[in-house]
Short mmCIF file of C-alpha atoms in Angstrom, two decimals:
data_model
loop_
_atom_site.label_atom_id
_atom_site.label_comp_id
_atom_site.label_asym_id
_atom_site.label_seq_id
_atom_site.Cartn_x
_atom_site.Cartn_y
_atom_site.Cartn_z
CA UNK T 10 62.23 54.99 -73.52
CA UNK T 11 59.93 58.03 -73.14
CA UNK T 12 60.99 60.21 -70.20
CA UNK T 13 58.95 63.15 -68.95
CA UNK T 14 60.80 65.88 -67.05
CA UNK T 15 58.52 67.31 -64.37
CA UNK T 16 59.28 70.95 -63.62
CA UNK T 17 58.09 73.12 -60.74
CA UNK T 18 55.05 75.09 -61.93
CA UNK T 19 54.62 78.72 -60.89
CA UNK T 20 52.36 78.87 -57.79
CA UNK T 21 51.59 82.51 -58.46
CA UNK T 22 52.86 85.85 -59.61
CA UNK T 23 56.10 87.11 -57.95
CA UNK T 24 56.99 83.64 -56.59
CA UNK T 25 60.34 82.46 -58.00
CA UNK T 26 61.22 79.51 -55.75
CA UNK T 27 59.60 76.86 -53.57
CA UNK T 28 60.76 74.30 -51.03
CA UNK T 29 60.15 70.56 -51.31
CA UNK T 30 58.28 70.01 -48.05
CA UNK T 31 57.39 66.31 -48.42
CA UNK T 32 57.68 63.65 -51.10
CA UNK T 33 54.47 61.60 -51.08
CA UNK T 34 56.09 58.84 -53.17
CA UNK T 35 59.44 57.02 -53.14
CA UNK T 36 62.09 56.82 -55.80
CA UNK T 37 61.14 54.02 -58.23
CA UNK T 38 57.41 54.02 -57.38
CA UNK T 39 54.82 53.72 -60.12
CA UNK T 40 52.55 56.81 -60.09
CA UNK T 41 49.25 57.50 -61.80
CA UNK T 42 48.48 60.68 -63.73
CA UNK T 43 47.23 63.49 -61.43
CA UNK T 44 48.31 61.53 -58.34
CA UNK T 45 49.79 63.91 -55.70
CA UNK T 46 53.52 63.17 -55.55
CA UNK T 47 54.83 66.03 -53.39
CA UNK T 48 53.91 68.96 -51.18
CA UNK T 49 55.79 72.18 -51.93
CA UNK T 50 55.96 75.28 -49.75
CA UNK T 51 56.05 78.78 -51.17
CA UNK T 52 56.21 81.94 -49.09
CA UNK T 53 52.40 82.19 -49.34
CA UNK T 54 50.96 78.67 -49.32
CA UNK T 55 51.58 74.93 -49.32
CA UNK T 56 50.56 73.29 -52.60
CA UNK T 57 50.33 69.73 -53.90
CA UNK T 58 52.37 68.73 -56.95
CA UNK T 59 50.42 66.21 -59.10
CA UNK T 60 52.03 63.73 -61.52
CA UNK T 61 51.69 64.94 -65.10
CA UNK T 62 51.74 61.39 -66.54
CA UNK T 63 51.61 57.77 -65.35
CA UNK T 64 54.87 55.83 -65.01
CA UNK T 65 57.85 55.04 -62.80
CA UNK T 66 59.20 58.08 -60.99
CA UNK T 67 62.81 59.08 -60.34
CA UNK T 68 63.29 61.85 -57.78
CA UNK T 69 65.79 64.62 -58.56
CA UNK T 70 65.44 66.69 -55.38
CA UNK T 71 65.48 65.98 -51.66
CA UNK T 72 63.00 67.03 -49.00
CA UNK T 73 64.00 70.47 -47.74
CA UNK T 74 65.64 71.50 -51.03
CA UNK T 75 64.82 75.00 -52.29
CA UNK T 76 64.18 74.77 -56.04
CA UNK T 77 63.51 77.43 -58.66
CA UNK T 78 60.21 77.65 -60.54
CA UNK T 79 60.77 75.74 -63.79
CA UNK T 80 63.47 73.47 -62.31
CA UNK T 81 63.25 69.70 -62.95
CA UNK T 82 62.43 67.88 -59.70
CA UNK T 83 61.64 64.38 -60.98
CA UNK T 84 61.51 62.17 -64.07
CA UNK T 85 58.64 59.91 -65.09
CA UNK T 86 59.27 56.93 -67.36
CA UNK T 87 56.03 56.74 -69.33
CA UNK T 88 56.97 53.45 -71.02
CA UNK T 89 57.38 51.57 -67.73
CA UNK T 90 54.78 48.87 -67.22
CA UNK T 91 52.43 49.17 -64.28
CA UNK T 92 53.23 46.44 -61.70
CA UNK T 93 50.46 43.89 -61.30
CA UNK T 94 49.38 42.29 -58.03
CA UNK T 95 51.67 44.56 -56.05
CA UNK T 96 49.33 44.72 -53.09
CA UNK T 97 48.79 40.97 -53.01
CA UNK T 98 52.49 40.22 -53.19
CA UNK T 99 53.31 42.20 -50.06
CA UNK T 100 51.74 39.78 -47.53
CA UNK T 101 53.42 36.83 -49.25
CA UNK T 102 56.83 38.43 -48.95
CA UNK T 103 56.15 39.19 -45.34
CA UNK T 104 55.21 35.56 -44.77
CA UNK T 105 58.50 34.34 -46.21
CA UNK T 106 60.40 36.59 -43.84
CA UNK T 107 58.83 34.87 -40.82
CA UNK T 108 61.41 32.43 -39.38
CA UNK T 109 60.39 28.79 -39.11
CA UNK T 110 60.22 27.10 -35.75
CA UNK T 111 63.47 25.34 -34.96
CA UNK T 112 64.51 22.54 -32.69
CA UNK T 113 64.18 23.75 -29.10
CA UNK T 114 67.70 22.50 -28.46
CA UNK T 115 69.07 24.98 -30.98
CA UNK T 116 67.27 27.87 -29.31
CA UNK T 117 69.10 27.44 -26.02
CA UNK T 118 71.42 30.42 -25.55
CA UNK T 119 75.08 29.76 -25.31
CA UNK T 120 76.52 30.13 -21.87
CA UNK T 121 78.83 33.09 -21.65
CA UNK T 122 82.21 32.35 -20.23
CA UNK T 123 82.91 34.16 -16.99
CA UNK T 124 85.67 36.75 -17.39
CA UNK T 125 88.97 35.72 -15.93
CA UNK T 126 89.95 37.74 -12.85
CA UNK T 127 92.48 40.43 -13.60
CA UNK T 128 95.91 40.15 -12.09
CA UNK T 129 96.26 42.23 -8.93
CA UNK T 130 99.15 44.29 -7.62
CA UNK T 131 99.89 46.94 -5.05
CA UNK T 132 98.19 49.52 -7.34
CA UNK T 133 94.90 47.62 -7.59
CA UNK T 134 92.12 49.70 -5.96
CA UNK T 135 94.45 52.54 -5.05
CA UNK T 136 93.39 56.00 -6.21
CA UNK T 137 95.70 58.40 -7.97
CA UNK T 138 96.35 61.70 -6.12
CA UNK T 139 93.80 63.56 -8.26
CA UNK T 140 91.25 60.79 -7.82
CA UNK T 141 91.84 60.67 -4.06
CA UNK T 142 91.12 64.40 -3.75
CA UNK T 143 87.76 64.00 -5.52
CA UNK T 144 86.78 60.95 -3.47
CA UNK T 145 87.68 62.70 -0.21
CA UNK T 146 85.63 65.77 -1.15
CA UNK T 147 82.58 63.64 -1.97
CA UNK T 148 83.01 61.21 0.91
CA UNK T 149 83.29 58.15 -1.33
CA UNK T 150 85.22 55.06 -0.27
CA UNK T 151 87.86 53.86 -2.74
CA UNK T 152 86.79 50.27 -2.06
CA UNK T 153 83.46 50.99 -3.73
CA UNK T 154 85.10 51.74 -7.08
CA UNK T 155 86.55 49.40 -9.67
CA UNK T 156 89.61 51.10 -11.14
CA UNK T 157 90.13 51.18 -14.89
CA UNK T 158 93.72 52.44 -14.81
CA UNK T 159 96.90 50.43 -15.13
CA UNK T 160 96.96 47.40 -12.81
CA UNK T 161 93.48 48.37 -11.58
CA UNK T 162 94.43 51.82 -10.26
CA UNK T 163 91.54 54.28 -9.72
CA UNK T 164 91.99 57.15 -12.17
CA UNK T 165 90.64 60.69 -12.00
CA UNK T 166 87.93 59.83 -14.55
CA UNK T 167 86.84 56.85 -12.40
CA UNK T 168 86.49 59.17 -9.41
CA UNK T 169 84.55 61.78 -11.38
CA UNK T 170 82.20 59.11 -12.70
CA UNK T 171 81.59 57.78 -9.20
CA UNK T 172 81.00 61.32 -7.90
CA UNK T 173 78.22 62.05 -10.40
CA UNK T 174 75.44 60.25 -8.48
CA UNK T 175 76.50 62.12 -5.36
CA UNK T 176 76.35 65.44 -7.19
CA UNK T 177 73.02 64.42 -8.71
CA UNK T 178 71.40 64.66 -5.29
CA UNK T 179 71.47 68.46 -5.52
CA UNK T 180 68.09 70.20 -5.51
CA UNK T 181 69.21 72.01 -8.66
CA UNK T 182 69.61 68.82 -10.68
CA UNK T 183 67.04 67.79 -13.29
CA UNK T 184 65.45 64.39 -13.72
CA UNK T 185 63.78 62.83 -16.74
CA UNK T 186 64.40 63.35 -20.43
CA UNK T 187 66.72 66.20 -21.49
CA UNK T 188 66.64 65.65 -25.25
CA UNK T 189 65.97 68.34 -27.83
CA UNK T 190 64.67 68.21 -31.39
CA UNK T 191 65.71 70.65 -34.11
CA UNK T 192 63.43 71.03 -37.12
CA UNK T 193 63.92 73.41 -40.03
CA UNK T 194 61.12 75.94 -40.40
CA UNK T 195 59.17 75.70 -43.64
CA UNK T 196 59.59 78.51 -46.14
CA UNK T 197 55.99 79.52 -45.38
CA UNK T 198 56.67 79.75 -41.64
CA UNK T 199 59.91 81.67 -42.25
CA UNK T 200 58.07 84.16 -44.46
CA UNK T 201 55.32 84.61 -41.86
CA UNK T 202 57.97 85.27 -39.20
CA UNK T 203 59.64 87.92 -41.38
CA UNK T 204 56.33 89.63 -42.11
CA UNK T 205 55.26 89.71 -38.45
CA UNK T 206 58.58 91.14 -37.31
CA UNK T 207 58.48 93.77 -40.05
CA UNK T 208 54.98 94.81 -38.94
CA UNK T 209 56.20 95.36 -35.38
CA UNK T 210 59.22 97.31 -36.59
CA UNK T 211 57.70 99.33 -39.42
CA UNK T 212 54.21 100.30 -38.22
CA UNK T 213 52.92 102.43 -35.37
CA UNK T 214 50.63 99.67 -34.15
CA UNK T 215 48.12 100.30 -31.39
CA UNK T 216 45.14 98.27 -30.16
CA UNK T 217 41.74 99.46 -28.95
CA UNK T 218 39.19 97.26 -27.18
CA UNK T 219 35.45 96.99 -26.69
CA UNK T 220 32.87 94.34 -25.81
CA UNK T 221 29.82 93.14 -27.69
CA UNK T 222 26.58 91.55 -26.54
CA UNK T 223 25.89 88.38 -28.55
CA UNK T 224 22.30 87.93 -27.27
CA UNK T 225 20.54 89.00 -30.48
CA UNK T 226 22.81 86.88 -32.68
CA UNK T 227 22.16 83.90 -30.40
CA UNK T 228 18.41 84.51 -30.74
CA UNK T 229 18.54 84.80 -34.53
CA UNK T 230 20.65 81.67 -34.94
CA UNK T 231 18.40 79.66 -32.62
CA UNK T 232 15.22 80.85 -34.30
CA UNK T 233 16.30 80.54 -37.95
CA UNK T 234 19.22 78.07 -38.08
CA UNK T 235 17.15 75.12 -39.33
CA UNK T 236 15.23 77.17 -41.90
CA UNK T 237 18.44 78.90 -43.05
CA UNK T 238 20.32 75.62 -43.45
CA UNK T 239 17.42 73.94 -45.25
CA UNK T 240 17.03 76.77 -47.77
CA UNK T 241 20.68 77.76 -48.35
CA UNK T 242 22.58 74.52 -47.65
CA UNK T 243 24.97 76.17 -45.16
CA UNK T 244 24.85 76.93 -41.46
CA UNK T 245 24.26 80.39 -40.01
CA UNK T 246 27.46 81.15 -38.08
CA UNK T 247 28.99 84.12 -36.29
CA UNK T 248 31.38 85.08 -39.10
CA UNK T 249 28.65 86.36 -41.42
CA UNK T 250 27.42 88.78 -38.75
CA UNK T 251 30.93 90.05 -38.02
CA UNK T 252 31.76 90.35 -41.72
CA UNK T 253 28.60 92.37 -42.34
CA UNK T 254 29.32 94.55 -39.30
CA UNK T 255 32.93 95.12 -40.46
CA UNK T 256 32.00 96.05 -44.06
CA UNK T 257 29.42 98.54 -42.75
CA UNK T 258 32.00 100.08 -40.41
CA UNK T 259 34.63 100.24 -43.18
CA UNK T 260 32.25 102.25 -45.35
CA UNK T 261 31.64 104.60 -42.44
CA UNK T 262 35.37 105.01 -41.71
CA UNK T 263 37.20 104.72 -45.07
CA UNK T 264 40.66 105.43 -43.59
CA UNK T 265 40.50 102.04 -41.85
CA UNK T 266 40.05 100.49 -45.30
CA UNK T 267 43.34 101.93 -46.57
CA UNK T 268 47.08 101.20 -46.76
CA UNK T 269 50.34 103.13 -47.00
CA UNK T 270 52.41 103.06 -50.19
CA UNK T 271 55.56 105.06 -49.57
CA UNK T 272 54.46 108.68 -49.04
CA UNK T 273 50.94 107.97 -50.27
CA UNK T 274 47.75 106.65 -48.70
CA UNK T 275 45.72 104.24 -50.84
CA UNK T 276 41.98 104.08 -50.11
CA UNK T 277 39.88 101.23 -51.48
CA UNK T 278 36.26 101.57 -52.54
CA UNK T 279 35.76 97.82 -52.05
CA UNK T 280 35.97 95.61 -48.96
CA UNK T 281 38.10 92.51 -49.52
CA UNK T 282 37.96 90.78 -46.14
CA UNK T 283 40.75 88.38 -45.21
CA UNK T 284 39.47 85.65 -42.86
CA UNK T 285 42.05 83.85 -40.74
CA UNK T 286 41.64 80.06 -40.98
CA UNK T 287 43.74 77.51 -39.10
CA UNK T 288 45.10 74.69 -41.31
CA UNK T 289 47.61 71.85 -41.06
CA UNK T 290 50.43 74.17 -42.15
CA UNK T 291 49.47 77.07 -39.90
CA UNK T 292 47.25 80.12 -40.14
CA UNK T 293 46.06 81.06 -43.64
CA UNK T 294 44.08 84.16 -44.65
CA UNK T 295 41.87 83.52 -47.70
CA UNK T 296 40.00 86.56 -49.00
CA UNK T 297 36.30 87.30 -49.47
CA UNK T 298 36.23 89.60 -52.53
CA UNK T 299 33.76 92.51 -52.42
CA UNK T 300 32.31 91.28 -49.16
CA UNK T 301 30.29 94.52 -48.89
CA UNK T 302 27.99 93.13 -51.61
CA UNK T 303 27.59 89.66 -50.10
CA UNK T 304 24.50 88.35 -48.33
CA UNK T 305 24.59 86.24 -45.17
CA UNK T 306 24.21 83.12 -47.30
CA UNK T 307 27.00 84.13 -49.68
CA UNK T 308 29.42 84.93 -46.85
CA UNK T 309 28.77 81.62 -45.08
CA UNK T 310 29.08 79.61 -48.31
CA UNK T 311 32.33 81.31 -49.37
CA UNK T 312 33.93 80.98 -45.92
CA UNK T 313 32.99 77.30 -45.80
CA UNK T 314 34.49 76.70 -49.25
CA UNK T 315 37.73 78.57 -48.48
CA UNK T 316 38.14 76.91 -45.06
CA UNK T 317 37.73 73.47 -46.65
CA UNK T 318 40.41 74.29 -49.22
CA UNK T 319 42.79 75.46 -46.48
CA UNK T 320 42.32 72.29 -44.41
CA UNK T 321 42.67 70.07 -47.49
CA UNK T 322 45.79 71.93 -48.65
CA UNK T 323 44.09 72.99 -51.90
CA UNK T 324 43.95 76.76 -51.34
CA UNK T 325 45.64 78.76 -54.12
CA UNK T 326 47.91 81.77 -53.82
CA UNK T 327 45.41 83.93 -55.73
CA UNK T 328 42.72 83.11 -53.17
CA UNK T 329 44.96 84.48 -50.40
CA UNK T 330 46.38 87.49 -52.23
CA UNK T 331 45.17 90.98 -51.44
CA UNK T 332 42.65 91.83 -48.78
CA UNK T 333 41.97 95.27 -47.31
CA UNK T 334 41.02 94.22 -43.76
CA UNK T 335 41.40 91.03 -41.70
CA UNK T 336 39.14 89.27 -39.18
CA UNK T 337 40.69 86.66 -36.89
CA UNK T 338 38.84 84.54 -34.33
CA UNK T 339 41.01 83.42 -31.43
CA UNK T 340 37.88 82.55 -29.49
CA UNK T 341 37.66 79.18 -31.22
CA UNK T 342 40.81 78.21 -29.27
CA UNK T 343 39.62 79.71 -25.98
CA UNK T 344 41.31 83.12 -26.13
CA UNK T 345 39.62 85.68 -23.89
CA UNK T 346 41.60 88.76 -24.96
CA UNK T 347 44.53 89.43 -27.28
CA UNK T 348 46.19 92.09 -29.43
CA UNK T 349 46.13 90.79 -33.03
CA UNK T 350 49.00 91.73 -35.36
CA UNK T 351 48.21 93.65 -38.55
CA UNK T 352 48.32 91.65 -41.78
CA UNK T 353 50.50 93.83 -44.08
CA UNK T 354 50.03 95.86 -46.21
CA UNK T 355 46.64 96.30 -44.52
CA UNK T 356 46.26 98.90 -41.81
CA UNK T 357 43.90 97.20 -39.37
CA UNK T 358 42.68 93.85 -38.06
CA UNK T 359 39.74 92.82 -35.88
CA UNK T 360 40.23 90.12 -33.24
CA UNK T 361 37.25 88.09 -32.00
CA UNK T 362 37.43 86.13 -28.73
CA UNK T 363 35.53 83.53 -26.75
CA UNK T 364 31.97 84.11 -25.59
CA UNK T 365 31.45 84.14 -21.82
CA UNK T 366 28.21 84.38 -19.90
CA UNK T 367 28.84 87.45 -17.71
CA UNK T 368 26.74 89.75 -15.50
CA UNK T 369 26.21 93.15 -17.15
CA UNK T 370 24.08 96.17 -16.32
CA UNK T 371 21.11 96.64 -18.69
CA UNK T 372 18.58 99.41 -17.99
CA UNK T 373 19.69 99.58 -14.37
CA UNK T 374 19.37 95.81 -13.87
CA UNK T 375 22.13 93.21 -13.56
CA UNK T 376 21.51 90.46 -16.11
CA UNK T 377 23.53 87.54 -17.49
CA UNK T 378 24.46 87.99 -21.16
CA UNK T 379 26.75 86.17 -23.62
CA UNK T 380 29.57 88.72 -23.97
CA UNK T 381 32.66 88.84 -26.17
CA UNK T 382 35.67 91.13 -26.04
CA UNK T 383 36.76 92.47 -29.43
CA UNK T 384 40.11 94.08 -30.21
CA UNK T 385 41.17 96.19 -33.17
CA UNK T 386 44.87 96.69 -33.91
CA UNK T 387 45.58 99.53 -36.31
CA UNK T 388 48.41 101.50 -37.89
CA UNK T 389 48.41 104.88 -36.17
CA UNK T 390 50.30 106.44 -39.09
CA UNK T 391 47.09 106.71 -41.12
CA UNK T 392 44.33 105.84 -38.62
CA UNK T 393 43.75 108.27 -35.75
CA UNK T 394 42.31 107.30 -32.39
CA UNK T 395 38.95 108.89 -33.27
CA UNK T 396 38.58 106.70 -36.38
CA UNK T 397 39.74 103.52 -34.64
CA UNK T 398 37.37 103.93 -31.69
CA UNK T 399 34.51 105.01 -33.95
CA UNK T 400 35.07 102.01 -36.20
CA UNK T 401 34.96 99.56 -33.27
CA UNK T 402 31.82 101.23 -31.88
CA UNK T 403 30.19 100.80 -35.30
CA UNK T 404 31.10 97.09 -35.24
CA UNK T 405 29.61 96.86 -31.74
CA UNK T 406 26.37 98.49 -32.98
CA UNK T 407 26.07 95.90 -35.73
CA UNK T 408 26.62 92.97 -33.36
CA UNK T 409 24.50 94.28 -30.47
CA UNK T 410 21.59 95.11 -32.80
CA UNK T 411 21.99 93.18 -36.07
CA UNK T 412 18.36 93.46 -37.15
CA UNK T 413 18.45 97.27 -37.22
CA UNK T 414 21.98 97.84 -38.51
CA UNK T 415 22.69 94.77 -40.67
CA UNK T 416 19.26 93.61 -41.86
CA UNK T 417 17.41 96.85 -42.54
CA UNK T 418 14.92 96.15 -39.78
CA UNK T 419 13.60 92.91 -41.35
CA UNK T 420 15.35 89.79 -40.07
CA UNK T 421 13.65 87.29 -42.40
CA UNK T 422 14.37 89.43 -45.45
CA UNK T 423 17.92 90.01 -44.25
CA UNK T 424 18.46 86.23 -44.05
CA UNK T 425 16.66 85.71 -47.41
CA UNK T 426 14.03 83.46 -45.83
#
């Protein structure tokens, strides 16, 4: 017999343990090589565990178990023969389980014998002193209650049970289901919770707000979306404009593109932009490396690729590690305004919101424009109010007038058309 011991691989540097989130197979199943057999949660991502060989699997860990990297979690018997016709056999087994029709006479239910009346005495139907007090307080007749005490006496518990419907008439009572469900948080969710609480406790976080006019971006997307998609194979979305506007603003205000390391400030000469993406396991933040050098096409293609990996559960820890600034878009869920929380160890985050057609004053005239509120949360320990406001104004300039500030005055050249 050739047995393979499957050990937990290292999901990434500094990760020493993972949690078995879900087994995708059952004990004794035959698995194929590279078939996903489990989902494991680390403190940074949820990853699939593929079978290293084909064979019959024996599980050595339960769902919810925290296991060390390198620990054996299952065995695979490589000599086990692959079952044949397994799928065809299932309906046949199900057919055998179906009961045959029987003689109608045998299906007639047996008549239940009526219970014999209990012997009565002077105590039958009489409440005990404690029960009588409860019944009198609630205005309940003793004759309405069947006593469960000795010789049919009405006990205190009988009276309390009978009083419950009367008490239930209170306006304070609740109706309907009152059940609760307790579910253990995944290791990823627990880690996110710890990080968010630490940010609130350990940073001097403030938020500044502004609004941007999306009219020019709407015009550019409407005018060039078909040509852009045909040439580059990706759509022209909002995120490329905001990423370009953010990288420009970061180069103008380098303290926003920095972090604190003990008593030191670390400034980065590159812009690694973390983009918040919603996935089945929660919010993930894959990183666009050196986004300051990316074109509109490159940004859109990379975001599409990373978002697909997040939603398919195939994003790696390395693809989410690092980042010098984060962009999050709550507008996709309908958020009008919010104060985003900094993604540590970064020092700032930009929050996008939904786009609303609103009346605004332009050149002394009231016009309807597609407007969006933007919010920037920042760590006041290294970013002053002047830098934070200036940064957000620079982002606003890039969004309000993308051709001038993001495309060098030539929109077709800026979009590589």
